Coordinates of C-alpha atoms in Angstrom, one line a residue:
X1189 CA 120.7 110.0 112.3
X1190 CA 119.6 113.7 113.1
X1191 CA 117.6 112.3 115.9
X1192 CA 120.3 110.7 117.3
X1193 CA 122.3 113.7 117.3
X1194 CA 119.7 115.8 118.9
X1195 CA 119.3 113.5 121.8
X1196 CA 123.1 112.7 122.4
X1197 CA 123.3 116.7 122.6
X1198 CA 120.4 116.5 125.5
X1199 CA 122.6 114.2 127.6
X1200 CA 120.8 110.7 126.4
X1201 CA 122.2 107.4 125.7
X1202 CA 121.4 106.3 122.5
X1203 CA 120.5 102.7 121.0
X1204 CA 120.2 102.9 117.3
X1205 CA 118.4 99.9 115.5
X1206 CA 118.6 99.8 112.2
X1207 CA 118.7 97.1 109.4
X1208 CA 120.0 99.5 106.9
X1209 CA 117.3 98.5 104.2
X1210 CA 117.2 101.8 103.2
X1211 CA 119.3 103.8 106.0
X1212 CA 123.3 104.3 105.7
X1213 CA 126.1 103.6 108.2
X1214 CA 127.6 106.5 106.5
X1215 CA 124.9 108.6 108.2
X1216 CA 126.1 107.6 111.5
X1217 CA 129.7 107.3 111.2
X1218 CA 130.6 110.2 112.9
X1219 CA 128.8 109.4 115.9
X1220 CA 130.1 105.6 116.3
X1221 CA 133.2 106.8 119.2
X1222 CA 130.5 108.8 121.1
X1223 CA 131.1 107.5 124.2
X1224 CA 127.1 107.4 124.5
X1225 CA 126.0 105.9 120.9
X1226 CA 125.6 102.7 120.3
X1227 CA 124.3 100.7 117.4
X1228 CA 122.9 97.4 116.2
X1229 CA 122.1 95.8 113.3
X1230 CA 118.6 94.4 113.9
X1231 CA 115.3 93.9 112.1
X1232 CA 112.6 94.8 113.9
X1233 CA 110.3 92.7 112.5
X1234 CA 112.2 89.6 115.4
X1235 CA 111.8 90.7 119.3
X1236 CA 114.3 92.8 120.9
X1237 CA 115.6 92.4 124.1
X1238 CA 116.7 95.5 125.6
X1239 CA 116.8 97.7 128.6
X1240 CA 115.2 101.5 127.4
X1241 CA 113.2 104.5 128.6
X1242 CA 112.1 105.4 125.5
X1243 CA 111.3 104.3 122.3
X1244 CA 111.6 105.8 118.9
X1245 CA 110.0 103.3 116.4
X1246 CA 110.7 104.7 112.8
X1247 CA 111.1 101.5 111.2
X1248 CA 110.1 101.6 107.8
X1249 CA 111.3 102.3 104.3
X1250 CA 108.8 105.6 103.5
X1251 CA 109.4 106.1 100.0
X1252 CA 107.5 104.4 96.7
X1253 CA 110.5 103.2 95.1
X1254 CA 111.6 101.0 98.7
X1255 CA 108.4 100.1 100.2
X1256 CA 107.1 98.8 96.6
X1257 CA 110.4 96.9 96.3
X1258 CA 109.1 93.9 99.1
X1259 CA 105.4 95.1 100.3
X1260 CA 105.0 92.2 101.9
X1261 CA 108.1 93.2 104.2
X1262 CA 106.7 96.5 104.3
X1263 CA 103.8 95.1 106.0
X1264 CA 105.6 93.2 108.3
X1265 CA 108.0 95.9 109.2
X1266 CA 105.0 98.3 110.6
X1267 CA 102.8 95.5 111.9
X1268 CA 105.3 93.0 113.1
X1269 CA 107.5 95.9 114.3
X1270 CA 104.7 97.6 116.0
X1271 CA 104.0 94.6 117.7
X1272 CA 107.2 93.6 118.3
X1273 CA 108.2 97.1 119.4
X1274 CA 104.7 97.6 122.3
X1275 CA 106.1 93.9 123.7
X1276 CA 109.2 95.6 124.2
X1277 CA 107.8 98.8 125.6
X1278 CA 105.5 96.7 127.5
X1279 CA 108.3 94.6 129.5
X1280 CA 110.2 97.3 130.5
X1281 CA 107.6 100.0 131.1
X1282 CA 108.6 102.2 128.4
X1283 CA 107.7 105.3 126.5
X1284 CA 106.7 104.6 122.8
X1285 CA 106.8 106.9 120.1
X1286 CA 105.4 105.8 116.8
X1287 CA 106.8 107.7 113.4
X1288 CA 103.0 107.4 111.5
X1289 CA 102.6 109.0 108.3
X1290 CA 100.5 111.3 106.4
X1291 CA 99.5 108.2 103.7
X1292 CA 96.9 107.4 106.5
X1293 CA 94.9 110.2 105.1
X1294 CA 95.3 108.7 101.8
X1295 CA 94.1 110.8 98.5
X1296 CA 92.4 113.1 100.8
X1297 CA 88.6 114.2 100.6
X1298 CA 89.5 116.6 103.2
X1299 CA 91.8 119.4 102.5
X1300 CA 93.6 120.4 104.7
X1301 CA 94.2 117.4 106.6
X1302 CA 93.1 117.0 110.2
X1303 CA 93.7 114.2 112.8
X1304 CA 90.0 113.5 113.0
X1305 CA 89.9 112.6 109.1
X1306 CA 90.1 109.1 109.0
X1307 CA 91.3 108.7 105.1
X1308 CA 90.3 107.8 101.6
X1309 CA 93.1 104.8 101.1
X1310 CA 92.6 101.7 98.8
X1311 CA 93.4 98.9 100.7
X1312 CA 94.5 96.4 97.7
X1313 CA 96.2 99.3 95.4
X1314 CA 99.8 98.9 94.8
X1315 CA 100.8 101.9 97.7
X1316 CA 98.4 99.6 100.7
X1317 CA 101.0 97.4 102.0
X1318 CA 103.0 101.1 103.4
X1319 CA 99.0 103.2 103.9
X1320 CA 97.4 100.1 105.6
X1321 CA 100.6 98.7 107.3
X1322 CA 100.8 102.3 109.1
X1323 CA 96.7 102.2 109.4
X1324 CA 97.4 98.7 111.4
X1325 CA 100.7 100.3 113.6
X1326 CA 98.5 103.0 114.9
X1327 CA 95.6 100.8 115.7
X1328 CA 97.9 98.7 117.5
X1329 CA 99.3 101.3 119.5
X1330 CA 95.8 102.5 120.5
X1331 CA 95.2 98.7 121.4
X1332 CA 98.0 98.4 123.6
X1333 CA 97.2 102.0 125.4
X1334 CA 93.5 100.9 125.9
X1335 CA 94.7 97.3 127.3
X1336 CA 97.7 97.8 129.0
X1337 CA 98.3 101.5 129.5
X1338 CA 101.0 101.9 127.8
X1339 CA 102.6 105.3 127.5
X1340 CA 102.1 105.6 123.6
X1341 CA 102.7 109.0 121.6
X1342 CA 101.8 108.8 117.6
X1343 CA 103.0 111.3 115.0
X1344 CA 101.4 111.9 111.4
X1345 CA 104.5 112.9 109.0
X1346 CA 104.0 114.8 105.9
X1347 CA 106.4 115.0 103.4
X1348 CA 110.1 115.6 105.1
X1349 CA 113.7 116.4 103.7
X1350 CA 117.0 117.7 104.2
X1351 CA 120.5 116.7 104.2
X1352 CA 121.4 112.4 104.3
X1353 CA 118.6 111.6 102.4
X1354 CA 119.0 108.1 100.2
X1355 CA 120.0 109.9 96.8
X1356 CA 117.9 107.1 95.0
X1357 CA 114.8 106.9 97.1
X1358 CA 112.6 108.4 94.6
X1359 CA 111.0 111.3 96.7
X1360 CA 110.4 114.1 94.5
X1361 CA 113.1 116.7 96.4
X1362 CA 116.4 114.1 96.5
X1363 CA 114.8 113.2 92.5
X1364 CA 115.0 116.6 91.0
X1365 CA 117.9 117.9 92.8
X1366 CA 119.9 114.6 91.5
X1367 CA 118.8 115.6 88.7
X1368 CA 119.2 119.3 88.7
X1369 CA 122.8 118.8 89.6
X1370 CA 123.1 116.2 86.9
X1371 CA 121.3 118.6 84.1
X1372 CA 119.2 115.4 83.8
X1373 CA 115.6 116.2 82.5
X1374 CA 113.2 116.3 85.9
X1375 CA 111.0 113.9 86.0
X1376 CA 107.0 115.2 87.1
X1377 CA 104.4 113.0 87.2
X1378 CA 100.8 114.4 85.7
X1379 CA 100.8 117.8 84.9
X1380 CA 103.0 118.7 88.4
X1381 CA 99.8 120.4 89.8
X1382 CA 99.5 117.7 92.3
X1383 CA 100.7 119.8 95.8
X1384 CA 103.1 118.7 98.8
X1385 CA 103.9 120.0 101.6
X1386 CA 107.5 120.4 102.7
X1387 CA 109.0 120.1 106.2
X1388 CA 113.1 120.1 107.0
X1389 CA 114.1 117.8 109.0
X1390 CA 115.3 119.9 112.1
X1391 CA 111.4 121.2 112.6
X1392 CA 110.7 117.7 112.2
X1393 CA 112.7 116.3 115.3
X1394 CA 111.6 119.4 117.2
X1395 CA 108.1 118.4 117.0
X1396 CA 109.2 114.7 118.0
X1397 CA 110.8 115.8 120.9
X1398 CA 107.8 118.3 121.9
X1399 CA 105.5 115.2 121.4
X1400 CA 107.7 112.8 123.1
X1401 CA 108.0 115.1 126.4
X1402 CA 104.4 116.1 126.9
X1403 CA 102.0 114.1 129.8
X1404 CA 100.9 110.9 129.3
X1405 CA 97.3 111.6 128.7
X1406 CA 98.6 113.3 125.3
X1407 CA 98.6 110.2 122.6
X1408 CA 98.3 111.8 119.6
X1409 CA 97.8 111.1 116.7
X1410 CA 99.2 114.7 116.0
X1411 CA 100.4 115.9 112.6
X1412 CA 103.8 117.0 112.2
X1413 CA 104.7 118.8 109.0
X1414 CA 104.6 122.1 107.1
X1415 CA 101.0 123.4 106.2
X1416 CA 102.9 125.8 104.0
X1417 CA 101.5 123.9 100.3
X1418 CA 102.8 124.2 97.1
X1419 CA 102.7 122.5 93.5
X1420 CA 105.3 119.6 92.5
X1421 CA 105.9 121.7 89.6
X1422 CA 107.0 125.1 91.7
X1423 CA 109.4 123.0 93.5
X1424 CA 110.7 121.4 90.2
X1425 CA 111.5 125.4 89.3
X1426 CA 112.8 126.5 92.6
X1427 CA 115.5 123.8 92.8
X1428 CA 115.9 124.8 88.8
X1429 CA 116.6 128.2 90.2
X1430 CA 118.5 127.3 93.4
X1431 CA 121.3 124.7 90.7
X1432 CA 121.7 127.0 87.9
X1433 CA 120.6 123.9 86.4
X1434 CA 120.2 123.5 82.9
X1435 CA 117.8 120.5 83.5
X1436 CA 114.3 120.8 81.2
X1437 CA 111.1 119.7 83.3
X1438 CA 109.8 116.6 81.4
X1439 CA 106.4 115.1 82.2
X1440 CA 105.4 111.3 82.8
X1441 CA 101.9 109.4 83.7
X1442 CA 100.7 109.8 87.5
X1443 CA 101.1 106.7 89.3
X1444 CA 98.1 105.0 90.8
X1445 CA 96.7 106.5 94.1
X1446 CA 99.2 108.7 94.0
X1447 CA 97.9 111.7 96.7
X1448 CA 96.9 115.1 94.1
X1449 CA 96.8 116.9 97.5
X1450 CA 98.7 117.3 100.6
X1451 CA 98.8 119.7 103.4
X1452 CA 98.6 119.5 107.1
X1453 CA 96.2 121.5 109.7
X1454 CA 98.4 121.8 112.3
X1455 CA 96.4 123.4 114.6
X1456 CA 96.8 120.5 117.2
X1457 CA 100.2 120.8 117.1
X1458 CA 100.6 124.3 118.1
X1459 CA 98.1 124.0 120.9
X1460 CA 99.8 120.8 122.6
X1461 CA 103.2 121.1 121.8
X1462 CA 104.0 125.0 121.0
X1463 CA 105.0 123.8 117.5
X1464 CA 105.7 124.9 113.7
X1465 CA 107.9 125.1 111.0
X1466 CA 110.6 127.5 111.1
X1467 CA 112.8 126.6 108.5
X1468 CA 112.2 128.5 105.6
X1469 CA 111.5 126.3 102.5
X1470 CA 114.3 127.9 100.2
X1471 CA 117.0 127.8 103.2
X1472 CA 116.4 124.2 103.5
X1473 CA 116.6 123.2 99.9
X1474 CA 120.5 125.3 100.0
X1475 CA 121.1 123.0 102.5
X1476 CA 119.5 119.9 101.1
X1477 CA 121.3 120.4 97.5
X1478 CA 124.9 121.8 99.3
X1479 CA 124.6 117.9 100.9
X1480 CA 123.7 116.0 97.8
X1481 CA 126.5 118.1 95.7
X1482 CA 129.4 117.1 97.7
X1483 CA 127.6 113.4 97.9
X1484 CA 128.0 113.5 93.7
X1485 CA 131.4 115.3 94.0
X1486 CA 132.5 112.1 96.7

């Protein structure tokens, strides 16, 4: 929904695709009597017949709690879609973005995470069907650039948030500022030492965009997200701090392959596309916590 809005405000017409597994119409409410938006419910795991420029494939549910739900869906979404979504770039000679993820890089041996790492992922542990599925989108893309030039551009995400996030998904910032807001015991998982890496959404999209717009011999994969690394545990206290919650940090067993690091070297990014964070981290909880207490007060 953010990207939507950035690209209506640059002029484009917009087709949004979505099933709404785990999206919300709610999210794009606002922008259904722009006179340039247009939606459609659609799975993108069946063909699509359309006429487009430029594709934006960010099919598929990203968090634990979703993707774990139906992995074999999960599967199909990024390797059906990806298929699905290169035949349609392919007819109609388009640009083709693919939303990739950091969970390539599984539970990193390398720290901090560069393009050229090429991951430490289980392939038949309970996280594989959304680490693999990914894996298989990417090589896919490459597959169709080698073969049949498309125009491809891949993007690594690391961990991203900000307002119109799924309340329930599970990530650890919508979790503990539910339950921050709630004065719910937060949840951590281990001893909260494990470390993330947090990127708001806005810095997100601009690094889309920059990707998006470069040459065609830029393919990526590039990562996109905030080398700026901290523990589970000091984001537990900042949002603690940012509530005025009354909320106690409570502690549960680490799930398996869960990542115990996570950080990006952006370095790539800054020299293709001009690009890094600029949202500081405690401006974008305000905003993050501002959203999810009036969804609670709704």
């Amino acid at each position: 929904s953010h990207l939507c809005e950035r690209l209506l405000n640059e002029g484009h017409d917009i087709l949004c695709v979505d099933n709404y597994f785990t999206g919300s119409k709610a999210n794009i409410a606002h922008l259904l009597d722009h006179p340039r938006f247009e939606v459609m419910r659609h799975d993108v795991t069946f063909p699509l017949y359309v006429e487009v420029d430029e594709i934006y494939n960010l099919a598929c549910p990203a968090s634990p709690i979703h993707y774990q739900f139906d992995p074999v869906q999960t599967t199909k979404t990024s390797v059906h879609g990806a298929i699905n979504q290169l035949g349609l770039a392919k007819r109609v000679r388009a640009k083709i973005f693919l939303a990739s993820t950091s969970e390539v890089y599984g539970d990193p041996t390398e720290h901090p995470q560069t393009e050229s790492y090429r991951g430490n992922v289980n392939p038949i542990g309970p996280r594989a069907c959304y680490d693999e599925g990914k894996r298989a989108a990417e090589t896919l893309y490459f597959d169709y650039w080698r073969q049949h030039k498309l125009r491809i551009k891949v993007a690594r995400i690391f961990n991203t948030y900000g307002p119109r996030m799924h309340p329930n998904d599970g990530r650890v910032v919508s979790n503990f500022i539910i339950q921050a807001l709630q004065n719910e015991p937060i949840t951590l998982y281990g001893d909260g030492s494990q470390t993330r890496s947090f990127c708001y959404q806005s810095d997100l999209i601009e690094g889309w965009i920059r990707l998006m717009n470069t040459g065609d011999e830029v393919t990526g994969p590039v990562n996109i997200g905030n080398p700026s690394e901290m523990t589970v545990r000091e984001l537990a206290e900042a949002i603690l701090r940012l509530t005025n919650s009354k909320s106690e940090i409570i502690f549960k067993p680490l799930p398996q392959d869960d990542p115990t690091r996570r950080r990006p070297d952006i370095t790539l990014a800054k020299k293709l596309l001009d690009w890094e964070p600029k949202v500081d981290l405690e401006d974008g909880l305000k905003e993050t916590i501002a959203y999810f207490r009036k969804k609670i007060a709704d």
